[in-house]
Structure formats: C-alpha cells, structure tokens
Tab-separated table of C-alpha atoms in Angstrom:
chain	number	residue	atom	x	y	z
A	292	MET	CA	13.131	22.691	-79.056
A	293	ARG	CA	10.851	20.706	-76.587
A	294	PRO	CA	12.858	18.632	-73.801
A	295	ASN	CA	11.861	15.043	-73.125
A	296	THR	CA	9.981	15.669	-69.771
A	297	GLN	CA	10.032	11.736	-69.045
A	298	ALA	CA	13.679	11.679	-69.202
A	299	LYS	CA	13.928	14.945	-67.284
A	300	ASN	CA	12.262	13.591	-64.156
A	301	GLN	CA	14.334	10.526	-63.998
A	302	THR	CA	17.681	10.134	-62.356
A	303	ARG	CA	19.870	7.405	-63.347
A	304	THR	CA	23.503	6.367	-62.522
A	305	ILE	CA	25.448	4.725	-65.276
A	306	THR	CA	28.066	2.315	-64.127
A	307	PRO	CA	31.260	2.550	-66.037
A	308	ALA	CA	32.415	-0.633	-67.852
A	309	ALA	CA	34.676	-2.861	-66.354
A	310	PRO	CA	38.211	-3.592	-68.096
A	311	GLN	CA	37.023	-6.977	-69.250
A	312	ASP	CA	33.928	-5.506	-70.574
A	313	MET	CA	35.850	-2.713	-72.454
A	314	LEU	CA	37.745	-5.527	-74.244
A	315	LYS	CA	34.508	-6.772	-75.860
A	316	LEU	CA	34.295	-3.408	-77.713
A	317	PHE	CA	37.100	-4.464	-80.054
A	318	SER	CA	35.382	-7.853	-81.056
A	319	LEU	CA	32.190	-5.842	-82.203
A	320	LEU	CA	34.005	-3.405	-84.510
A	321	LYS	CA	33.187	-5.337	-87.743
A	322	LYS	CA	29.738	-6.678	-86.630
A	323	PRO	CA	26.499	-5.101	-87.952
A	324	HIS	CA	24.694	-3.088	-85.209
A	325	ALA	CA	21.229	-1.430	-84.687
A	326	SER	CA	19.909	1.013	-82.194
A	327	SER	CA	16.658	1.850	-80.794
A	328	ASP	CA	14.781	5.250	-81.552
A	329	GLY	CA	11.622	6.487	-79.748
A	330	GLU	CA	10.011	5.238	-76.588
A	331	ASP	CA	8.651	2.066	-78.148
A	332	GLY	CA	12.105	0.224	-78.164
A	333	LYS	CA	11.865	-0.378	-81.982
A	334	LEU	CA	15.251	-1.109	-83.594
A	335	HIS	CA	16.099	0.882	-86.616
A	336	ASP	CA	19.048	0.760	-88.831
A	337	HIS	CA	20.946	4.158	-89.049
A	338	THR	CA	23.515	3.155	-91.635
A	339	ASN	CA	21.717	4.350	-94.707
A	340	GLY	CA	18.818	6.572	-93.567
A	341	PRO	CA	17.217	8.559	-90.812
A	342	PRO	CA	15.214	7.245	-88.040
A	343	THR	CA	11.866	5.817	-89.173
A	344	ASP	CA	10.030	7.316	-86.229
A	345	MET	CA	10.574	11.216	-85.990
A	346	THR	CA	7.043	11.895	-84.767
A	347	ASN	CA	8.340	13.375	-81.303
A	348	TRP	CA	11.091	15.453	-83.108
A	349	ASP	CA	10.642	19.081	-83.296
A	350	VAL	CA	10.135	21.196	-86.603
A	351	VAL	CA	12.385	24.204	-86.930
A	352	GLN	CA	12.297	26.411	-90.009
A	353	VAL	CA	14.849	28.934	-90.885
A	354	VAL	CA	15.074	31.530	-93.598
A	355	VAL	CA	18.830	31.953	-95.035
A	356	SER	CA	20.084	34.493	-97.452
A	357	PRO	CA	21.712	33.509	-100.891
A	358	GLY	CA	25.307	31.908	-100.256
A	359	PRO	CA	27.034	29.089	-98.359
A	360	LEU	CA	25.087	27.530	-95.450
A	361	GLY	CA	28.293	26.761	-93.212
A	362	ILE	CA	27.073	23.133	-92.501
A	363	LEU	CA	28.609	19.829	-92.903
A	364	LEU	CA	26.502	16.752	-93.639
A	365	ASP	CA	26.891	13.460	-92.486
A	366	GLY	CA	28.151	11.088	-95.244
A	367	SER	CA	27.274	7.900	-93.561
A	368	HIS	CA	23.532	8.441	-94.140
A	369	ALA	CA	23.228	7.953	-98.039
A	370	THR	CA	19.508	8.083	-98.158
A	371	SER	CA	18.853	11.290	-95.966
A	372	VAL	CA	20.301	14.706	-95.093
A	373	VAL	CA	21.661	14.675	-91.597
A	374	LEU	CA	23.585	17.387	-90.076
A	375	ASP	CA	27.089	16.496	-88.779
A	376	THR	CA	28.533	19.756	-87.659
A	377	PHE	CA	28.881	23.496	-88.542
A	378	GLU	CA	31.713	25.118	-90.222
A	379	THR	CA	32.560	28.900	-90.317
A	380	LEU	CA	31.803	30.972	-93.523
A	381	PRO	CA	34.553	32.234	-96.017
A	382	GLY	CA	34.872	35.597	-93.996
A	383	GLY	CA	35.445	33.730	-90.646
A	384	SER	CA	31.960	34.350	-89.441
A	385	LYS	CA	29.318	31.834	-88.344
A	386	GLY	CA	26.356	30.910	-90.535
A	387	VAL	CA	22.789	31.782	-89.833
A	388	LEU	CA	21.984	28.035	-89.050
A	389	GLU	CA	24.741	27.866	-86.410
A	390	LEU	CA	23.694	31.260	-84.907
A	391	HIS	CA	20.036	30.294	-84.792
A	392	GLY	CA	20.708	27.796	-81.851
A	393	GLY	CA	17.882	25.612	-82.505
A	394	ILE	CA	19.427	23.262	-85.142
A	395	THR	CA	21.637	20.469	-83.403
A	396	HIS	CA	23.818	17.382	-84.487
A	397	GLY	CA	21.778	14.757	-85.902
A	398	SER	CA	19.078	16.993	-87.231
A	399	VAL	CA	17.467	15.843	-90.455
A	400	LEU	CA	17.028	18.401	-93.335
A	401	ALA	CA	13.403	17.668	-94.504
A	402	LYS	CA	12.631	20.508	-96.964
A	403	VAL	CA	14.122	23.277	-98.855
A	404	ASN	CA	11.542	25.677	-100.294
A	405	GLU	CA	9.304	23.450	-102.250
A	406	PHE	CA	11.709	20.484	-102.278
A	407	ASP	CA	10.504	17.858	-99.787
A	408	PHE	CA	13.511	15.522	-99.240
A	409	LEU	CA	11.636	13.044	-96.870
A	410	ALA	CA	8.318	12.690	-98.826
A	411	THR	CA	10.414	12.111	-102.163
A	412	LYS	CA	12.816	9.873	-100.360
A	413	MET	CA	15.700	12.006	-101.955
A	414	THR	CA	19.212	10.573	-101.572
A	415	LEU	CA	22.111	12.744	-100.137
A	416	MET	CA	23.656	13.226	-103.648
A	417	GLU	CA	20.324	14.369	-104.935
A	418	ALA	CA	19.748	16.726	-102.008
A	419	GLY	CA	23.106	18.064	-102.638
A	420	HIS	CA	22.414	19.039	-106.044
A	421	VAL	CA	19.139	20.884	-104.853
A	422	LEU	CA	21.288	22.780	-102.376
A	423	ARG	CA	23.797	23.771	-105.032
A	424	GLU	CA	21.034	24.781	-107.601
A	425	THR	CA	19.328	26.941	-105.059
A	426	ALA	CA	22.579	28.652	-103.605
A	427	HIS	CA	21.628	31.958	-105.324
A	428	LEU	CA	18.130	32.031	-103.879
A	429	GLU	CA	16.728	32.763	-100.490
A	430	ARG	CA	15.771	29.554	-98.912
A	431	THR	CA	13.504	28.260	-96.217
A	432	LEU	CA	15.017	25.373	-94.629
A	433	THR	CA	12.755	22.881	-92.621
A	434	PHE	CA	14.637	20.583	-90.118
A	435	LYS	CA	13.486	17.657	-88.104
A	436	VAL	CA	15.367	18.248	-84.693
A	437	PRO	CA	15.778	15.343	-82.118
A	438	PRO	CA	14.610	16.060	-78.709
A	439	ARG	CA	17.218	17.353	-76.274
A	440	ARG	CA	17.633	13.877	-74.542
A	441	ARG	CA	18.896	12.502	-77.707
A	442	ALA	CA	21.272	15.279	-78.360
A	443	SER	CA	22.837	14.688	-74.734
A	444	LYS	CA	23.365	11.017	-75.696
A	445	VAL	CA	25.179	12.078	-78.848
A	446	ALA	CA	27.580	14.116	-76.574
A	447	HIS	CA	27.987	11.214	-74.384
A	448	GLU	CA	28.937	8.778	-77.295
A	449	GLU	CA	31.492	11.317	-78.660
A	450	ASN	CA	33.211	10.925	-75.196
A	451	VAL	CA	33.086	7.216	-75.419
A	452	THR	CA	34.751	7.538	-78.951
A	453	LEU	CA	37.600	9.748	-77.459
A	454	LEU	CA	38.256	7.382	-74.474
A	455	SER	CA	38.131	4.115	-76.172
A	456	GLY	CA	39.397	4.797	-79.950
A	457	VAL	CA	36.543	2.715	-81.563
A	458	THR	CA	33.413	3.315	-83.225
A	459	THR	CA	30.631	4.854	-81.066
A	460	SER	CA	27.931	2.423	-82.253
A	461	SER	CA	29.902	-0.572	-81.278
A	462	ALA	CA	30.873	0.791	-77.925
A	463	LEU	CA	27.108	1.526	-76.960
A	464	ASN	CA	26.226	-2.054	-77.843
A	465	VAL	CA	28.244	-3.147	-74.809
A	466	LEU	CA	27.348	-0.168	-72.704
A	467	SER	CA	23.543	-1.031	-73.226
A	468	ASP	CA	24.107	-4.296	-71.459
A	469	LEU	CA	25.535	-2.394	-68.444
A	470	ASP	CA	22.705	0.114	-68.238
A	471	ASP	CA	19.317	0.178	-70.147
A	472	GLU	CA	19.439	4.104	-70.166
A	473	MET	CA	21.815	3.757	-73.219
A	474	ASP	CA	19.240	1.896	-75.375
A	475	ALA	CA	17.450	5.099	-76.458
A	476	HIS	CA	19.600	6.049	-79.255
A	477	THR	CA	22.854	4.489	-81.051
A	478	PRO	CA	23.967	6.374	-84.205
A	479	SER	CA	26.370	4.840	-86.789
A	480	THR	CA	30.007	5.860	-87.076
A	481	ARG	CA	30.176	9.493	-87.248
A	482	GLY	CA	31.592	11.096	-90.457
A	483	SER	CA	31.264	14.214	-92.305
A	484	PHE	CA	30.092	14.615	-95.898
A	485	THR	CA	32.166	17.524	-97.420
A	486	ASN	CA	30.802	18.806	-100.616
A	487	THR	CA	32.774	21.719	-102.281
A	488	THR	CA	30.269	24.231	-104.078
A	489	LEU	CA	30.353	23.657	-107.791
A	490	ARG	CA	31.952	26.526	-109.729
A	491	LYS	CA	29.390	28.540	-111.896
A	492	PRO	CA	30.334	28.774	-115.494
A	493	SER	CA	33.133	31.061	-115.896
A	494	LEU	CA	33.923	33.521	-118.826
A	495	THR	CA	36.444	31.201	-120.491
A	496	GLU	CA	36.073	27.474	-121.418
A	497	SER	CA	37.430	25.331	-118.506
A	498	THR	CA	36.964	22.081	-116.815
A	499	ASN	CA	36.845	21.946	-113.147
A	500	THR	CA	36.888	18.858	-110.708
A	501	ILE	CA	34.916	18.672	-107.526
A	502	VAL	CA	35.845	16.004	-105.088
A	503	VAL	CA	33.204	14.637	-102.651
A	504	SER	CA	34.661	12.623	-99.780
A	505	VAL	CA	33.107	10.625	-96.947
A	506	LYS	CA	35.307	10.573	-93.902
A	507	GLY	CA	35.595	8.176	-91.002
A	508	PRO	CA	36.167	9.233	-87.288
A	509	SER	CA	39.530	11.195	-86.604
A	510	LEU	CA	41.230	11.420	-83.316
A	511	GLU	CA	42.864	14.623	-84.356
A	512	PRO	CA	42.993	16.974	-81.307
A	513	ILE	CA	40.836	20.113	-81.595
A	514	THR	CA	42.915	23.208	-81.774
A	515	PRO	CA	41.248	26.626	-81.256
A	516	LYS	CA	41.437	28.894	-84.205
A	517	LYS	CA	43.495	32.126	-84.157
A	518	LYS	CA	41.676	35.463	-84.430
A	519	ASN	CA	41.396	36.668	-87.902
A	520	LYS	CA	43.372	39.768	-88.930
A	521	PHE	CA	41.900	42.550	-91.139
A	522	VAL	CA	43.259	45.421	-93.355
A	523	THR	CA	41.524	48.354	-94.806
A	524	VAL	CA	42.636	50.138	-97.991
A	525	ASP	CA	41.248	53.336	-99.484
A	526	VAL	CA	41.529	53.274	-103.353
A	527	PRO	CA	40.561	56.110	-105.574
A	528	PRO	CA	38.090	55.680	-108.537
A	529	GLY	CA	39.252	53.458	-111.443
A	530	PRO	CA	40.653	49.978	-111.956
A	531	LEU	CA	41.939	48.152	-108.871
A	532	GLY	CA	44.478	46.052	-110.576
A	533	LEU	CA	43.109	43.099	-108.515
A	534	ASN	CA	42.844	39.539	-109.689
A	535	LEU	CA	40.054	37.530	-107.851
A	536	ASP	CA	40.046	33.671	-107.765
A	537	GLY	CA	37.584	32.385	-110.110
A	538	ALA	CA	37.924	28.951	-108.435
A	539	SER	CA	36.283	30.129	-105.367
A	540	PRO	CA	32.815	31.289	-106.578
A	541	GLU	CA	31.256	31.427	-103.244
A	542	SER	CA	33.399	34.512	-102.151
A	543	ALA	CA	35.922	37.047	-103.312
A	544	VAL	CA	39.387	35.610	-102.794
A	545	VAL	CA	42.511	37.497	-103.809
A	546	LEU	CA	44.468	35.352	-106.301
A	547	GLY	CA	47.003	38.239	-107.020
A	548	PHE	CA	47.411	41.574	-108.702
A	549	ILE	CA	47.520	42.717	-112.409
A	550	PRO	CA	49.103	45.752	-113.781
A	551	LEU	CA	46.994	48.819	-114.614
A	552	PRO	CA	46.309	49.845	-118.132
A	553	ASP	CA	49.381	52.041	-118.095
A	554	GLY	CA	51.539	49.459	-116.851
A	555	SER	CA	51.859	50.792	-113.243
A	556	ARG	CA	50.921	48.960	-110.116
A	557	GLY	CA	47.490	49.590	-108.437
A	558	ASP	CA	47.086	50.944	-104.992
A	559	LEU	CA	45.995	47.601	-103.425
A	560	GLU	CA	49.339	46.076	-104.700
A	561	SER	CA	51.461	49.094	-103.659
A	562	HIS	CA	49.731	48.934	-100.301
A	563	GLY	CA	51.513	45.667	-99.417
A	564	GLY	CA	49.073	44.611	-96.716
A	565	VAL	CA	46.735	42.706	-99.003
A	566	LYS	CA	48.082	39.103	-99.453
A	567	ALA	CA	47.092	36.371	-101.908
A	568	GLY	CA	44.403	34.420	-100.096
A	569	SER	CA	42.702	37.527	-98.418
A	570	VAL	CA	38.905	37.612	-98.694
A	571	LEU	CA	37.258	40.998	-99.489
A	572	ILE	CA	34.450	41.361	-96.902
A	573	GLU	CA	33.378	44.949	-96.926
A	574	ILE	CA	32.950	47.613	-99.680
A	575	ASN	CA	32.300	51.190	-98.312
A	576	GLY	CA	30.982	49.609	-95.215
A	577	GLU	CA	28.623	47.138	-96.815
A	578	ASN	CA	29.168	43.461	-95.813
A	579	VAL	CA	29.920	41.563	-98.797
A	580	SER	CA	31.379	38.319	-97.140
A	581	LYS	CA	28.247	36.284	-97.830
A	582	LEU	CA	27.989	37.367	-101.379
A	583	SER	CA	29.197	35.189	-104.320
A	584	LEU	CA	32.129	36.231	-106.468
A	585	ASP	CA	29.928	37.372	-109.233
A	586	LEU	CA	27.857	39.688	-106.960
A	587	VAL	CA	30.892	41.223	-105.339
A	588	ARG	CA	32.506	41.917	-108.917
A	589	ALA	CA	29.221	43.698	-109.691
A	590	ARG	CA	29.283	45.579	-106.488
A	591	LEU	CA	32.729	46.639	-107.265
A	592	GLY	CA	31.904	47.699	-110.851
A	593	ALA	CA	28.931	49.833	-109.443
A	594	PHE	CA	31.454	51.851	-107.431
A	595	ALA	CA	34.095	51.961	-110.132
A	596	GLY	CA	33.586	55.759	-110.539
A	597	SER	CA	33.992	56.720	-106.883
A	598	PRO	CA	36.428	56.215	-104.100
A	599	ARG	CA	36.235	52.932	-102.301
A	600	ARG	CA	37.043	51.860	-98.785
A	601	LEU	CA	37.898	48.086	-98.879
A	602	LEU	CA	38.084	45.797	-95.837
A	603	PHE	CA	40.061	42.364	-96.327
A	604	CYS	CA	40.234	39.424	-93.973
A	605	LEU	CA	43.867	38.328	-94.207
A	606	PRO	CA	44.813	34.448	-94.660
A	607	PRO	CA	46.630	32.498	-91.938
A	608	SER	CA	50.335	32.943	-91.622
A	609	ALA	CA	52.444	30.473	-93.378
A	610	SER	CA	53.268	28.491	-90.263
A	611	ALA	CA	49.637	28.286	-89.323
A	612	SER	CA	48.718	27.140	-92.806
A	613	LYS	CA	51.357	24.639	-92.803
A	614	ARG	CA	50.153	23.135	-89.452
A	615	ALA	CA	46.593	22.977	-90.791
A	616	SER	CA	47.758	21.383	-94.038
A	617	GLN	CA	49.703	18.699	-91.895
A	618	ALA	CA	46.738	18.024	-89.730
A	619	SER	CA	44.454	17.751	-92.694
A	620	MET	CA	46.877	15.160	-94.136
A	621	ALA	CA	47.157	13.176	-90.959
A	622	SER	CA	43.371	13.047	-90.723
A	623	ARG	CA	43.066	11.981	-94.389
A	624	SER	CA	45.416	9.197	-93.830
A	625	ARG	CA	43.213	7.799	-91.204
A	626	SER	CA	40.008	8.374	-93.134
A	627	ILE	CA	37.929	6.043	-95.415
A	628	VAL	CA	37.613	8.292	-98.498
A	629	ALA	CA	35.299	7.616	-101.435
A	630	LYS	CA	35.995	10.199	-104.134
A	631	VAL	CA	33.834	11.170	-107.130
A	632	LYS	CA	34.670	13.606	-109.743
A	633	VAL	CA	32.033	16.159	-110.895
A	634	ILE	CA	33.239	17.600	-114.244
A	635	VAL	CA	31.858	21.014	-114.690
A	636	ASP	CA	32.033	22.958	-118.128
A	637	GLU	CA	29.885	25.213	-120.141
A	638	ASP	CA	27.584	24.532	-123.175
A	639	LEU	CA	28.873	27.472	-125.178
A	640	ASP	CA	26.560	26.705	-128.091
A	641	LEU	CA	23.594	27.006	-125.661
A	642	ARG	CA	25.018	30.198	-124.219
A	643	ARG	CA	25.344	31.849	-127.715
A	644	LYS	CA	21.658	31.228	-128.438
A	645	LEU	CA	20.508	32.340	-125.082
A	646	GLU	CA	22.595	35.389	-124.810
A	647	LEU	CA	21.746	36.629	-128.239
A	648	ALA	CA	18.102	36.167	-127.541
A	649	LEU	CA	18.324	38.025	-124.244
A	650	VAL	CA	20.021	40.949	-125.876
A	651	MET	CA	17.750	41.195	-128.797
A	652	LYS	CA	14.914	41.089	-126.318
A	653	PHE	CA	15.712	44.379	-124.553
A	654	ASP	CA	17.570	46.014	-127.618
A	655	LYS	CA	15.480	49.052	-128.809
A	656	ARG	CA	16.149	52.132	-130.981
A	657	LYS	CA	14.357	54.665	-128.877
A	658	ILE	CA	14.650	55.406	-125.006
A	659	SER	CA	12.495	57.373	-122.601
A	660	ARG	CA	13.266	60.750	-121.785
A	661	LYS	CA	14.615	59.774	-118.223
A	662	GLU	CA	16.941	57.380	-119.771
A	663	CYS	CA	20.464	57.768	-121.555
A	664	TRP	CA	22.659	56.066	-124.028
A	665	PHE	CA	25.623	53.827	-123.229
A	666	LEU	CA	28.523	53.828	-125.712
A	667	VAL	CA	30.317	50.544	-126.532
A	668	ASP	CA	33.517	50.442	-128.774
A	669	THR	CA	32.698	48.831	-132.178
A	670	GLN	CA	35.697	46.670	-132.190
A	671	TRP	CA	34.446	44.878	-128.917
A	672	MET	CA	30.893	44.845	-130.556
A	673	ALA	CA	32.323	43.057	-133.504
A	674	ARG	CA	33.991	40.537	-131.202
A	675	TRP	CA	30.783	39.904	-129.387
A	676	VAL	CA	28.744	39.422	-132.754
A	677	ALA	CA	31.357	37.020	-133.830
A	678	PHE	CA	30.928	34.970	-130.624
A	679	VAL	CA	27.060	34.800	-130.686
A	680	GLY	CA	26.636	34.559	-134.313
A	681	GLN	CA	29.699	32.810	-135.831
A	682	ASN	CA	30.937	30.563	-133.157
A	683	GLY	CA	33.928	32.768	-132.190
A	684	PRO	CA	35.567	32.904	-128.678
A	685	LEU	CA	34.330	35.002	-125.855
A	686	PRO	CA	35.120	38.554	-126.513
A	687	GLY	CA	36.277	39.363	-123.045
A	688	PRO	CA	35.485	42.537	-121.046
A	689	ILE	CA	34.297	45.669	-122.796
A	690	THR	CA	37.260	47.614	-124.119
A	691	ASN	CA	36.044	51.309	-124.170
A	692	GLU	CA	39.352	52.513	-123.289
A	693	ALA	CA	40.072	52.504	-127.018
A	694	LEU	CA	37.569	55.525	-127.502
A	695	LEU	CA	39.269	57.836	-124.691
A	696	GLN	CA	42.248	60.185	-124.688
A	697	PRO	CA	45.487	58.361	-123.931
A	698	ASP	CA	45.712	60.167	-120.535
A	699	TRP	CA	42.391	59.040	-119.236
A	700	HIS	CA	43.797	56.868	-116.591
A	701	GLU	CA	45.669	59.963	-114.943
A	702	ARG	CA	42.611	62.010	-115.284
A	703	LEU	CA	40.649	59.336	-113.382
A	704	ARG	CA	43.025	59.234	-110.581
A	705	GLY	CA	43.259	63.026	-110.465
A	706	GLU	CA	46.625	63.372	-111.474
A	707	LEU	CA	45.869	65.479	-114.486
A	708	PRO	CA	42.910	68.076	-115.003
A	709	GLY	CA	40.164	67.026	-117.355
A	710	GLU	CA	37.169	64.608	-117.420
A	711	PRO	CA	38.520	61.004	-117.622
A	712	ASP	CA	35.812	60.104	-120.117
A	713	ALA	CA	36.820	62.663	-122.674
A	714	PRO	CA	36.573	60.988	-126.049
A	715	ARG	CA	39.466	60.971	-128.779
A	716	GLU	CA	39.195	63.245	-131.649
A	717	GLY	CA	37.567	62.113	-134.934
A	718	LEU	CA	35.231	59.506	-133.606
A	719	GLU	CA	32.114	58.595	-135.526
A	720	ARG	CA	28.945	56.813	-134.447
A	721	MET	CA	28.556	53.276	-136.039
A	722	VAL	CA	32.288	53.436	-137.134
A	723	HIS	CA	34.193	53.720	-133.815
A	724	TYR	CA	31.341	53.425	-131.161
A	725	ARG	CA	27.744	52.205	-130.938
A	726	CYS	CA	24.981	53.219	-128.533
A	727	VAL	CA	22.893	50.922	-126.464
A	728	ASN	CA	20.143	51.437	-124.027
A	729	PRO	CA	20.722	50.895	-120.110
A	730	MET	CA	19.290	47.355	-119.936
A	731	VAL	CA	21.532	46.066	-122.796
A	732	TRP	CA	24.527	47.816	-121.303
A	733	CYS	CA	24.006	45.883	-117.904
A	734	ILE	CA	23.418	42.614	-119.556
A	735	LEU	CA	26.751	42.962	-121.627
A	736	SER	CA	28.745	44.167	-118.693
A	737	GLU	CA	27.338	41.495	-116.382
A	738	LEU	CA	28.118	38.594	-119.018
A	739	HIS	CA	31.602	39.924	-120.006
A	740	GLY	CA	32.696	42.643	-117.558
A	741	PRO	CA	32.560	46.359	-118.037
A	742	GLY	CA	36.241	46.754	-118.485
A	743	ASP	CA	38.512	49.352	-116.751
A	744	ALA	CA	37.346	52.453	-118.685
A	745	PRO	CA	34.999	54.937	-117.124
A	746	VAL	CA	31.308	54.292	-118.231
A	747	LEU	CA	30.500	56.554	-121.325
A	748	VAL	CA	26.990	57.821	-120.924
A	749	ARG	CA	25.221	60.565	-123.028
A	750	TYR	CA	21.753	61.991	-123.518
A	751	VAL	CA	22.171	61.996	-127.394
A	752	LEU	CA	23.739	59.614	-129.837
A	753	ASP	CA	27.010	61.750	-129.761
A	754	ILE	CA	30.197	60.916	-127.985
A	755	ASN	CA	31.093	64.530	-128.056
A	756	ALA	CA	28.111	65.675	-126.339
A	757	ASP	CA	28.156	66.406	-122.505
A	758	SER	CA	28.540	63.469	-120.323
A	759	VAL	CA	26.048	62.390	-117.658
A	760	ASP	CA	27.172	62.961	-114.045
A	761	LYS	CA	27.907	59.785	-111.899
A	762	GLU	CA	25.053	60.363	-109.546
A	763	SER	CA	22.521	60.398	-112.403
A	764	VAL	CA	24.068	57.164	-113.755
A	765	GLN	CA	23.704	55.420	-110.545
A	766	VAL	CA	20.142	56.383	-110.227
A	767	LEU	CA	19.580	55.278	-113.807
A	768	LEU	CA	21.017	51.869	-113.180
A	769	HIS	CA	19.217	51.307	-109.852
A	770	ASP	CA	16.500	49.158	-111.464
A	771	PRO	CA	18.076	47.529	-114.699
A	772	HIS	CA	21.252	46.432	-112.888
A	773	PRO	CA	19.836	43.928	-110.487
A	774	THR	CA	17.341	42.859	-113.106
A	775	ALA	CA	20.184	42.093	-115.421
A	776	ALA	CA	22.250	40.444	-112.761
A	777	ALA	CA	19.432	38.015	-112.042
A	778	LEU	CA	18.882	37.299	-115.654
A	779	VAL	CA	22.484	36.591	-116.592
A	780	LEU	CA	22.760	34.410	-113.555
A	781	GLU	CA	19.745	32.304	-114.616
A	782	LEU	CA	21.295	32.090	-118.175
A	783	LEU	CA	24.625	30.931	-117.022
A	784	SER	CA	23.100	28.238	-114.667
A	785	LYS	CA	21.160	26.794	-117.757
A	786	CYS	CA	24.542	26.558	-119.585
A	787	ARG	CA	26.347	24.681	-116.954
A	788	ARG	CA	27.025	21.101	-117.599
A	789	GLU	CA	27.774	18.402	-114.819
A	790	THR	CA	29.186	15.014	-115.429
A	791	VAL	CA	29.760	12.683	-112.336
A	792	VAL	CA	32.468	10.044	-112.622
A	793	GLU	CA	34.209	7.729	-110.294
A	794	ASP	CA	37.724	8.689	-109.449
C-alpha cells in the first residue's frame, strides 16, 4: 500500500473544538452532509456508493480458499461493497483477508474472479449473492484500498464518535471549519452489513430464514475475547453417534448426540468433554475448520473404517454466552435494523431429474480390472428408485447394516473376533443386494450419506467373496470421491431456491 507522500511531509496541528463549537454538532445530526475525496477537493456523497475518484487508491489482489471470508461489509453503502471490519472464522482463527494486512477499513471490493462489481455497478445485495454462490470455490478478490493517509483519518473519526456520541460525518463537518486538514475525507455513519451464509439444500424438505440487518453506530465497549478451549478425543472405527447442526453449513458444529445402532452411547458422548456448540476443527491432524459441513462429513466418512483423533473447539461458558447475548441485545436496541427474509428451500422435482440423470450417466455393467464392486441394500435402492422415479420421499442414508451379521458393530469396535463386514447367511444378488461401480457409490453416498455400516466392497459380484482391504478401498476412491463431491455440490446448488421478502 503506497503512503501519501504529500501528507507525510506536512506537519499540522489540529486545534480541539471549543465547547460552544461542539454544541453545533447536535444541530447537524439530521442535516445532509458531503465529504471531499482526492486532492482536487471535489465533493462526493458517500451515502449510497463509493468515492467517485479512486485513481490514487491501491489495487490489492488476494486468493482465498473456499469457505467464509471473515469480513463484515458496510451496510450504509447500498450500491457498492465496502469493507467495514473483520470477524473471526467459526474455529476462532483469523481469515486470510485479515492476515494479509493490506486490506483496510473502507476498502472497496472491486472484483471476485470474473465478476467486476465496479464496472457493472453491482449493488450490495447483488454482490452478496455472488459471494454466496462462489463460497465453495477458490476466489481471487480484487480490492481498491484507500491510501494510508485516509485510513488514519478514519481512525481519528472513530475517536470523535466515542467522545461526542454523535455521527462521525456530522462531527467532521464542524471540525473542518476549525482545520482544513480534516477536509480530505468524511465517511457516512459507520455501520455493519451482516449477511448470514445461506444454508445449502439439506437432505430433507425445509424452509429457512436468513436475516440481513443494517446496524447503526453502537457505543458498546469492546471487551477482549477469552482464549478458546479445546478437547481431543480418540475414537475407534465405526459410527460416531454425533449429530452435527445442519443449520450451520459453513462449519461442523455439534448439535448433540444420537445412540449407536445397538442403542449404546458413542465414545464422543461418553467422553463428556464435547459439548453442544463445539466446533470440529481437526481430523487426524488435518485442519477442517475452514471446510463446509458437507466437506467435513465427507472427510469423516472417508475415515469411518479407521481410528480417528478429533479436535474440538469448545463453546464459551454459559456465563460468557449470557453476557454476549445481553451485549448483543443492548446493541440491537440502539440500532436501526432493516430486515429482510430470504426463504430457502429445495426444488425436489428438479433434484429428482438431475439426480437420476447423474447416476445413469456413470452407471455401467462392467468395470476395469483395477476397480471393485460396491454393494447396496436392495431395500434402500427401492426407496431411492421411488424417490427419483415416483415422487417419493428422500431415501435417507444407505442402510447396508441389514446385510451384515447382527454383531457387526461389536466386531467393528474389536470387542468380538471376526470381520465387521461379514454378511448374513442366505443373501442373493438382486434379491437382497445390488452392485454398483465406485463412481455411483460415491455419488449416492454424497447425496444421501453412506450410513453407519462398513463399506461392502468385493472384486466379484458376490457378497460371500473375499472383501477388499481398507487400504485398497481408499486408493480406489482417491479419484472418484472428490469428483463425485464436486458434482453433487453443483447439483444441490442448482436445486436451491431463494425468495426474498420484507419482514
């Protein structure tokens, strides 16, 4: 970022406002105001858009990974995307944009990949839609960053707000009469545009509400955040008995626990250290804090057949949560809040067509010598056919446990000898189970969930044949699994419907 050399070489003394001059601030609260931008002294209205002259602003590009950005946008700029401040990511860490250091308050987001916000004069709501639709992609963000001199004035304006308790723009209208140094920049009332990430289509029909709020200034004192607490749990192969919150699609938040197939409690629930509201941030040392809920579920499914070490970030204590809630309510009571509802649901008719077409595209009767067959319970397959072909309900996770010995779970946990994927006696192909290729298995498990049972993989079309070892299965799924995950994500995004209504 280039400093303003002209401002750097000048030393000015700003005389504080006299008491009688400070009284003038209150008379200007409801008057329209303008501010000057650039060295030419031209006046520009900052209420609805960015400065018209950004020729001297730096251009900064940052490449960010899929997931949340960790930024709050200024809701007072309806026709532009202006950065207000940063926020921590769900795992408690700082985002890439904040860590970069070159993006400052007041920066204007000009482009996201091929979307040019400034050239197309895109509104804040339209830009927010683009940011949501590209959240699953790697993005190149281009910012117009104000010179360092401008950033220092913004900091001074914040101090004026805290001292006077009035809007920054009105205060600087009076201060500009006292010293022409303050004529360079006068932003409008600071605010924050908070846009909750839209929930991706779930596996059940549901209606969700997203609230978009524009808040005015708040004098709530800033309190330092307490250090996050973490807990590590080692769990054996098999189901976790973990219920993750589908209402938080941007991260893996613990909603609670569910009994295991045999009715017992899982290791995570028995551990006692993992609480509702905890966030799963590591799986076997791999950082998943920036992954979406769907991707975390996919990673958990990939390690279902092996021991796992899970690291959770615990939620704040009850007293801290209560204080945060009270502070939020107090701030909200002093804010001007404009709410709209974004109703999100899923077009199941479209999903049925796309899902059937996707499975049929990759279904085949023959596989290569390097591939294997994946076995699927025919009862579940019948429910899936009813869903895609007869307008039936969603089939739910794959139920292959119906094909296994009753004690498969004890075998999986190592409590009894024998292979956990040992089949029941008397099973016949096409009657009790069907065989699909690796790509179809990955698509179905991504769409509906693999279930709790071990994956049934055979080299031949016979459930009683020798099973394929776990290492070979992982190698086999190395390519089709991420491909299927991307295709399913694209399919679900096409089926998502959004309706914006005023609250």
